[in-house]
Tab-separated table of C-alpha atoms in Angstrom:
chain	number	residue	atom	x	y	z
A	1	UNK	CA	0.000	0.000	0.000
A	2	UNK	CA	1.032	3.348	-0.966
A	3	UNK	CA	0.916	5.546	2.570
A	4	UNK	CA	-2.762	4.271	3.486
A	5	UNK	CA	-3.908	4.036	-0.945
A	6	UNK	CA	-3.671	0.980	-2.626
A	7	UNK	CA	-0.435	0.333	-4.342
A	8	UNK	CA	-0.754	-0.631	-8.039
A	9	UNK	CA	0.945	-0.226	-11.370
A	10	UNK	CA	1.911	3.457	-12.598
A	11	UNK	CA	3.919	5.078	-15.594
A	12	UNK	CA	7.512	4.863	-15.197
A	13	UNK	CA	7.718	8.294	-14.706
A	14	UNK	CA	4.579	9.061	-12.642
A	15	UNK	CA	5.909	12.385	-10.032
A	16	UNK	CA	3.822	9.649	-7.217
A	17	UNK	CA	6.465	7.009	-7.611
A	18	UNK	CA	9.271	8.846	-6.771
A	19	UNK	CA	7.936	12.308	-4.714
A	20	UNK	CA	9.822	12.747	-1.836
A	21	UNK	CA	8.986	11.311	1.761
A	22	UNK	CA	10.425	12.058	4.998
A	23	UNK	CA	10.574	10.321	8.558
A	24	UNK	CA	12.724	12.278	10.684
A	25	UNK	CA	12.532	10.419	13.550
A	26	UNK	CA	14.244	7.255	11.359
A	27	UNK	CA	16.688	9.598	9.950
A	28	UNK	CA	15.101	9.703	6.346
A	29	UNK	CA	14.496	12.700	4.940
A	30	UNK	CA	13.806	13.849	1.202
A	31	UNK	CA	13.962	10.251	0.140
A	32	UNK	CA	12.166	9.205	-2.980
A	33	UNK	CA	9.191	6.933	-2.631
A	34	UNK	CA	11.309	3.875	-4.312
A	35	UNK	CA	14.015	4.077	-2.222
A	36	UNK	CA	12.234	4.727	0.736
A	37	UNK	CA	10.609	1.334	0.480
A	38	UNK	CA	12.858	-0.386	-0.550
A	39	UNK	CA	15.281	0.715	2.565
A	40	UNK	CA	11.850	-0.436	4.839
A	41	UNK	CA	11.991	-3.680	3.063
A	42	UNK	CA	15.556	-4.218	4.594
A	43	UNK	CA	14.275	-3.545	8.172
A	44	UNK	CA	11.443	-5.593	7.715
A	45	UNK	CA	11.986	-8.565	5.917
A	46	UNK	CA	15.347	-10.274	6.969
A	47	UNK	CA	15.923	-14.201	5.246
A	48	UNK	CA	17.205	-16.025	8.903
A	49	UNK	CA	21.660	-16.651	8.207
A	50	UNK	CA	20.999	-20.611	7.939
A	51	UNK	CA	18.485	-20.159	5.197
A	52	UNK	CA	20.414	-17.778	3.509
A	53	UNK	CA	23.508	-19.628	3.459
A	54	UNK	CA	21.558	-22.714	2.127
A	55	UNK	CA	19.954	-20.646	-0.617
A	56	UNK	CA	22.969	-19.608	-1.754
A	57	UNK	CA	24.840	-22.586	-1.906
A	58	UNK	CA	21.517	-23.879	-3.975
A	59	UNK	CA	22.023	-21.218	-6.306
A	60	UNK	CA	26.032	-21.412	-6.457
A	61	UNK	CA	25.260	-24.782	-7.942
A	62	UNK	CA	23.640	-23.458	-10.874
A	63	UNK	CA	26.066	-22.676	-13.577
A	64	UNK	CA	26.095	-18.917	-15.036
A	65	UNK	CA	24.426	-17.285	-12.268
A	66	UNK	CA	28.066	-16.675	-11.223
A	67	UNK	CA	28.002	-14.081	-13.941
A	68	UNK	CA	24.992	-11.133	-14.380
A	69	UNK	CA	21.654	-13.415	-15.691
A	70	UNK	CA	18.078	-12.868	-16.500
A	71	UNK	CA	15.523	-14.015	-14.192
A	72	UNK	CA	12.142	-14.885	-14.982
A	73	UNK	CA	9.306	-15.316	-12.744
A	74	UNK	CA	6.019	-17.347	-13.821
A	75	UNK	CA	3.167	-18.026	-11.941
A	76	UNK	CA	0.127	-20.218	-12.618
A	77	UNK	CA	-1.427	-22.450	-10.511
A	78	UNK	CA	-4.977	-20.779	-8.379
A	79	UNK	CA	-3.688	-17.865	-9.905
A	80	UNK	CA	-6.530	-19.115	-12.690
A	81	UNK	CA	-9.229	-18.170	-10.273
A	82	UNK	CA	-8.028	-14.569	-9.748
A	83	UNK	CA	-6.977	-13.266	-13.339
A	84	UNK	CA	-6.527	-14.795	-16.979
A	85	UNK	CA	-3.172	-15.988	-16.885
A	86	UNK	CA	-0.313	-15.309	-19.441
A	87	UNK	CA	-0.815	-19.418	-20.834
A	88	UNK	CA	2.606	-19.913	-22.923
A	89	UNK	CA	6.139	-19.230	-22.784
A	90	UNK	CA	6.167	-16.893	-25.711
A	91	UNK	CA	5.789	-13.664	-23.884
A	92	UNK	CA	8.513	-14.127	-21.920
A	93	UNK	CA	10.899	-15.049	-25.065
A	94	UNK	CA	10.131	-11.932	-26.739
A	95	UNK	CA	11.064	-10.111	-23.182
A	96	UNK	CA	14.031	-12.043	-22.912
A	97	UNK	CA	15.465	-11.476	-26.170
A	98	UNK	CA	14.686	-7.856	-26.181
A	99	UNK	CA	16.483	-7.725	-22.631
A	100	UNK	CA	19.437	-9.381	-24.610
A	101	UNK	CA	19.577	-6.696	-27.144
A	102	UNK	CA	19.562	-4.053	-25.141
A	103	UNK	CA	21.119	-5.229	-21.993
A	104	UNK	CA	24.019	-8.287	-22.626
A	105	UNK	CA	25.225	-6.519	-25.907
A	106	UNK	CA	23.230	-9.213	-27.947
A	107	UNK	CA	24.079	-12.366	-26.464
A	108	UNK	CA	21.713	-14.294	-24.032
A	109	UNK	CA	22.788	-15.341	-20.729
A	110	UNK	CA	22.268	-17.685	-18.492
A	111	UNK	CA	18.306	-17.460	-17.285
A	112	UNK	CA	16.965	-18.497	-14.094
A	113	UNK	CA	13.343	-19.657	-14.246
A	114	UNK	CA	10.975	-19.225	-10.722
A	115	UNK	CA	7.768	-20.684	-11.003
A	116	UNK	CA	5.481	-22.605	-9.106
A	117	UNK	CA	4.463	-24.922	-12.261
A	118	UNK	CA	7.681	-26.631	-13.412
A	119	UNK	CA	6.641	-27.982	-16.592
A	120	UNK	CA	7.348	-24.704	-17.171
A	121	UNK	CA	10.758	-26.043	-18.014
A	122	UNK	CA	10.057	-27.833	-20.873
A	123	UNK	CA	7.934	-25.461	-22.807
A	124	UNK	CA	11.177	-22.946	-22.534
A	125	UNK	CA	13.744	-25.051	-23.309
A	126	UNK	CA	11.302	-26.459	-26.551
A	127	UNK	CA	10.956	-22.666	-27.405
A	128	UNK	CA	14.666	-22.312	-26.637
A	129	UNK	CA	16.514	-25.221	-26.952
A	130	UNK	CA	19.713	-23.244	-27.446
A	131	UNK	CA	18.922	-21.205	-24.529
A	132	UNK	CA	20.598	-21.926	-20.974
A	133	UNK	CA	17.531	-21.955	-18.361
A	134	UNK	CA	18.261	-22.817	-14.812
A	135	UNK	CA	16.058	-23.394	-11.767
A	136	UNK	CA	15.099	-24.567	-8.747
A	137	UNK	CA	12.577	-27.066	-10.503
A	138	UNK	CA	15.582	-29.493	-11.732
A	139	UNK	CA	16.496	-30.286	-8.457
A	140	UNK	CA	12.419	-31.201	-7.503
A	141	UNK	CA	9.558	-32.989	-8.599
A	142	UNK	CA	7.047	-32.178	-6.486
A	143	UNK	CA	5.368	-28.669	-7.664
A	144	UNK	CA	4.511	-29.900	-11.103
A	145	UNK	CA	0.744	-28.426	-11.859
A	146	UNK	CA	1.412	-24.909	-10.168
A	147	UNK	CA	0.790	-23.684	-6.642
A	148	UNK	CA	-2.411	-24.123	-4.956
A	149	UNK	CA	-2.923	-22.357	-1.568
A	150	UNK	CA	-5.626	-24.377	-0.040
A	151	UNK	CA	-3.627	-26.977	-0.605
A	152	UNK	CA	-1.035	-26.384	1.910
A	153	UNK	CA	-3.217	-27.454	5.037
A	154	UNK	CA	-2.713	-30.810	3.627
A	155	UNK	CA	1.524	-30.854	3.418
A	156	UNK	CA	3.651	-32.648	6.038
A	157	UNK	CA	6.273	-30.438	7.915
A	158	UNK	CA	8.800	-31.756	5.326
A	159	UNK	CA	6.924	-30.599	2.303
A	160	UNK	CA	6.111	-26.966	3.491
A	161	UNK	CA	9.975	-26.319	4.647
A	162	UNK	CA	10.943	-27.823	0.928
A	163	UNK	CA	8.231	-25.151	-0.510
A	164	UNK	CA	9.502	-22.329	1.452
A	165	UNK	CA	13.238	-23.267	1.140
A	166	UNK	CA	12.529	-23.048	-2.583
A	167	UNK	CA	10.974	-20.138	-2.395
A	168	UNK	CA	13.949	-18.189	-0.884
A	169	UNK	CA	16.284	-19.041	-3.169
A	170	UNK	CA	13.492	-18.143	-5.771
A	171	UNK	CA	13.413	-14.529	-4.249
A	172	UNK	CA	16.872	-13.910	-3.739
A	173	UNK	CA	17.801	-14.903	-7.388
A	174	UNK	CA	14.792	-12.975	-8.748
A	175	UNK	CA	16.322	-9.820	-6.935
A	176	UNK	CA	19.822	-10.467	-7.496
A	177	UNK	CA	19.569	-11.006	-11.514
A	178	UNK	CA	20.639	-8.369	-13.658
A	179	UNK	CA	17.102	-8.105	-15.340
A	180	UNK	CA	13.629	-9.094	-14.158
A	181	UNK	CA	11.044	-10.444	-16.459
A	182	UNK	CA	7.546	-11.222	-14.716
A	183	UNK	CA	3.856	-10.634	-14.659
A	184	UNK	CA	1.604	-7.996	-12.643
A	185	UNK	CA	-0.971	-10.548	-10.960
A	186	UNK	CA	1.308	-11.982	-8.188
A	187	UNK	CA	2.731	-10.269	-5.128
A	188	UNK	CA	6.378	-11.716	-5.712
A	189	UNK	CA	6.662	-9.042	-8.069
A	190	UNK	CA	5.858	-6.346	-5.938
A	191	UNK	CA	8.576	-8.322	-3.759
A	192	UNK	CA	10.962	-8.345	-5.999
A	193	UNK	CA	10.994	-5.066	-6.844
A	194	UNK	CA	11.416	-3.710	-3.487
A	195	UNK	CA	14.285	-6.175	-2.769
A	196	UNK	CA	16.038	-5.287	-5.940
A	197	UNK	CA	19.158	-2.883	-4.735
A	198	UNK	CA	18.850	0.776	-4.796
A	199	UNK	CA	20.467	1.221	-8.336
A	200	UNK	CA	18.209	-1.250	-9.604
A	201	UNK	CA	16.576	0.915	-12.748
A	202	UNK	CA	13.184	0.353	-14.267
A	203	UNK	CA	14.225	-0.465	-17.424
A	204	UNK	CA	15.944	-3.627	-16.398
A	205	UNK	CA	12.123	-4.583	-14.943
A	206	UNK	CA	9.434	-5.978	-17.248
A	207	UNK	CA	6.057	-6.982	-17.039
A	208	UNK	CA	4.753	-9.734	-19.549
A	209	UNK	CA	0.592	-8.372	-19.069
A	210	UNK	CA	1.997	-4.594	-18.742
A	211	UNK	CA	3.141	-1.549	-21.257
A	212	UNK	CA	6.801	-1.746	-20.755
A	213	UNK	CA	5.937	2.029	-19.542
A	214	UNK	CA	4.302	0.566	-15.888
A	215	UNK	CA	5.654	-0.081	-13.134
A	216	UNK	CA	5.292	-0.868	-9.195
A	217	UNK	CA	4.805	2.004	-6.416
């Protein structure tokens, strides 16, 4: 939420993204709206040093994430029930190779795939086969048909730590890649954003269902 509004989508350049906010008594003053939040997101939301270590170790094991990647993020699963969902891979092709072109002087790296419906995998790399996807999917089996909330009163201890352990590493990736290619009907993306560091510039931030003009605020 936006200071007690809804949050949403707005143009890039929209003077309410970025207008200036101050809390004195925190020591920020004149900050942008961005950067405010994202600094908030840092006092707020801190991944626990065991997790964090084991999410990076998972993604150290992915070769060319060493080096500055793409990261996509796809959800489906209940999603269905909320909002029409983007259905194939395409979209997120076109994004990537456009990211390529203007952002890894034509050549396209290494992409990390997060998404809650693995067979997500194999439409890419059929789309892609030259491509180099990577993910937290190869090393499980279990989230195959996409997330389903009211599902989750049903997992074991052991399955709900595997979700969530995946879906740290998922997050920190997504924030830590070079360029971020997602869709507007899932709250990760609002995540992500915010978790993205400071220099983090929209244009290295796409939406598959959005102008390339809006963004989060």
């Amino acid at each position: 939420h936006e200071f007690s509004q809804h949050g949403g989508y707005l143009s890039a350049d929209h003077e309410m993204r970025y207008r200036p906010r101050s809390i004195e008594s925190l020591g920020y003053n004149e900050v942008d709206s961005i950067s405010l939040k994202k600094h908030f997101l840092r006092r707020l939301f801190r991944i626990k040093e065991k997790v964090m270590h084991e999410s990076c170790a998972r993604l150290s094991a992915h070769p060319g994430l060493e080096s500055e990647y793409i990261a996509l993020s796809v959800r489906r699963g209940d999603k269905e029930k909320e909002f029409k969902l983007i259905e194939t891979a395409q979209p997120y092709i076109e994004k990537a190779e456009h990211a390529a072109a203007t952002h890894f002087d034509g050549i396209v790296p290494a992409i990390f795939v997060a998404t809650d419906d693995c067979n997500v995998m194999a439409e890419l790399r059929e789309a892609r086969p030259m491509w180099h996807f990577v993910s937290e999917c190869d090393n499980l089996s279990d989230e195959v048909n996409g997330f389903v909330f009211k599902d989750m009163k049903d997992w074991t201890e052991e399955q709900t730590d595997t979700h969530f352990h995946k879906f740290i590493t998922e997050l920190i990736a997504l924030a830590s890649a070079k360029y971020f290619i997602g869709v507007s009907t899932t709250n990760v993306t609002y995540w992500v954003y915010f978790m993205r560091h400071l220099e983090a510039y929209d244009d290295t931030f796409e939406l598959v269902d959005r102008p390339s003009d809006f963004k989060p605020w």
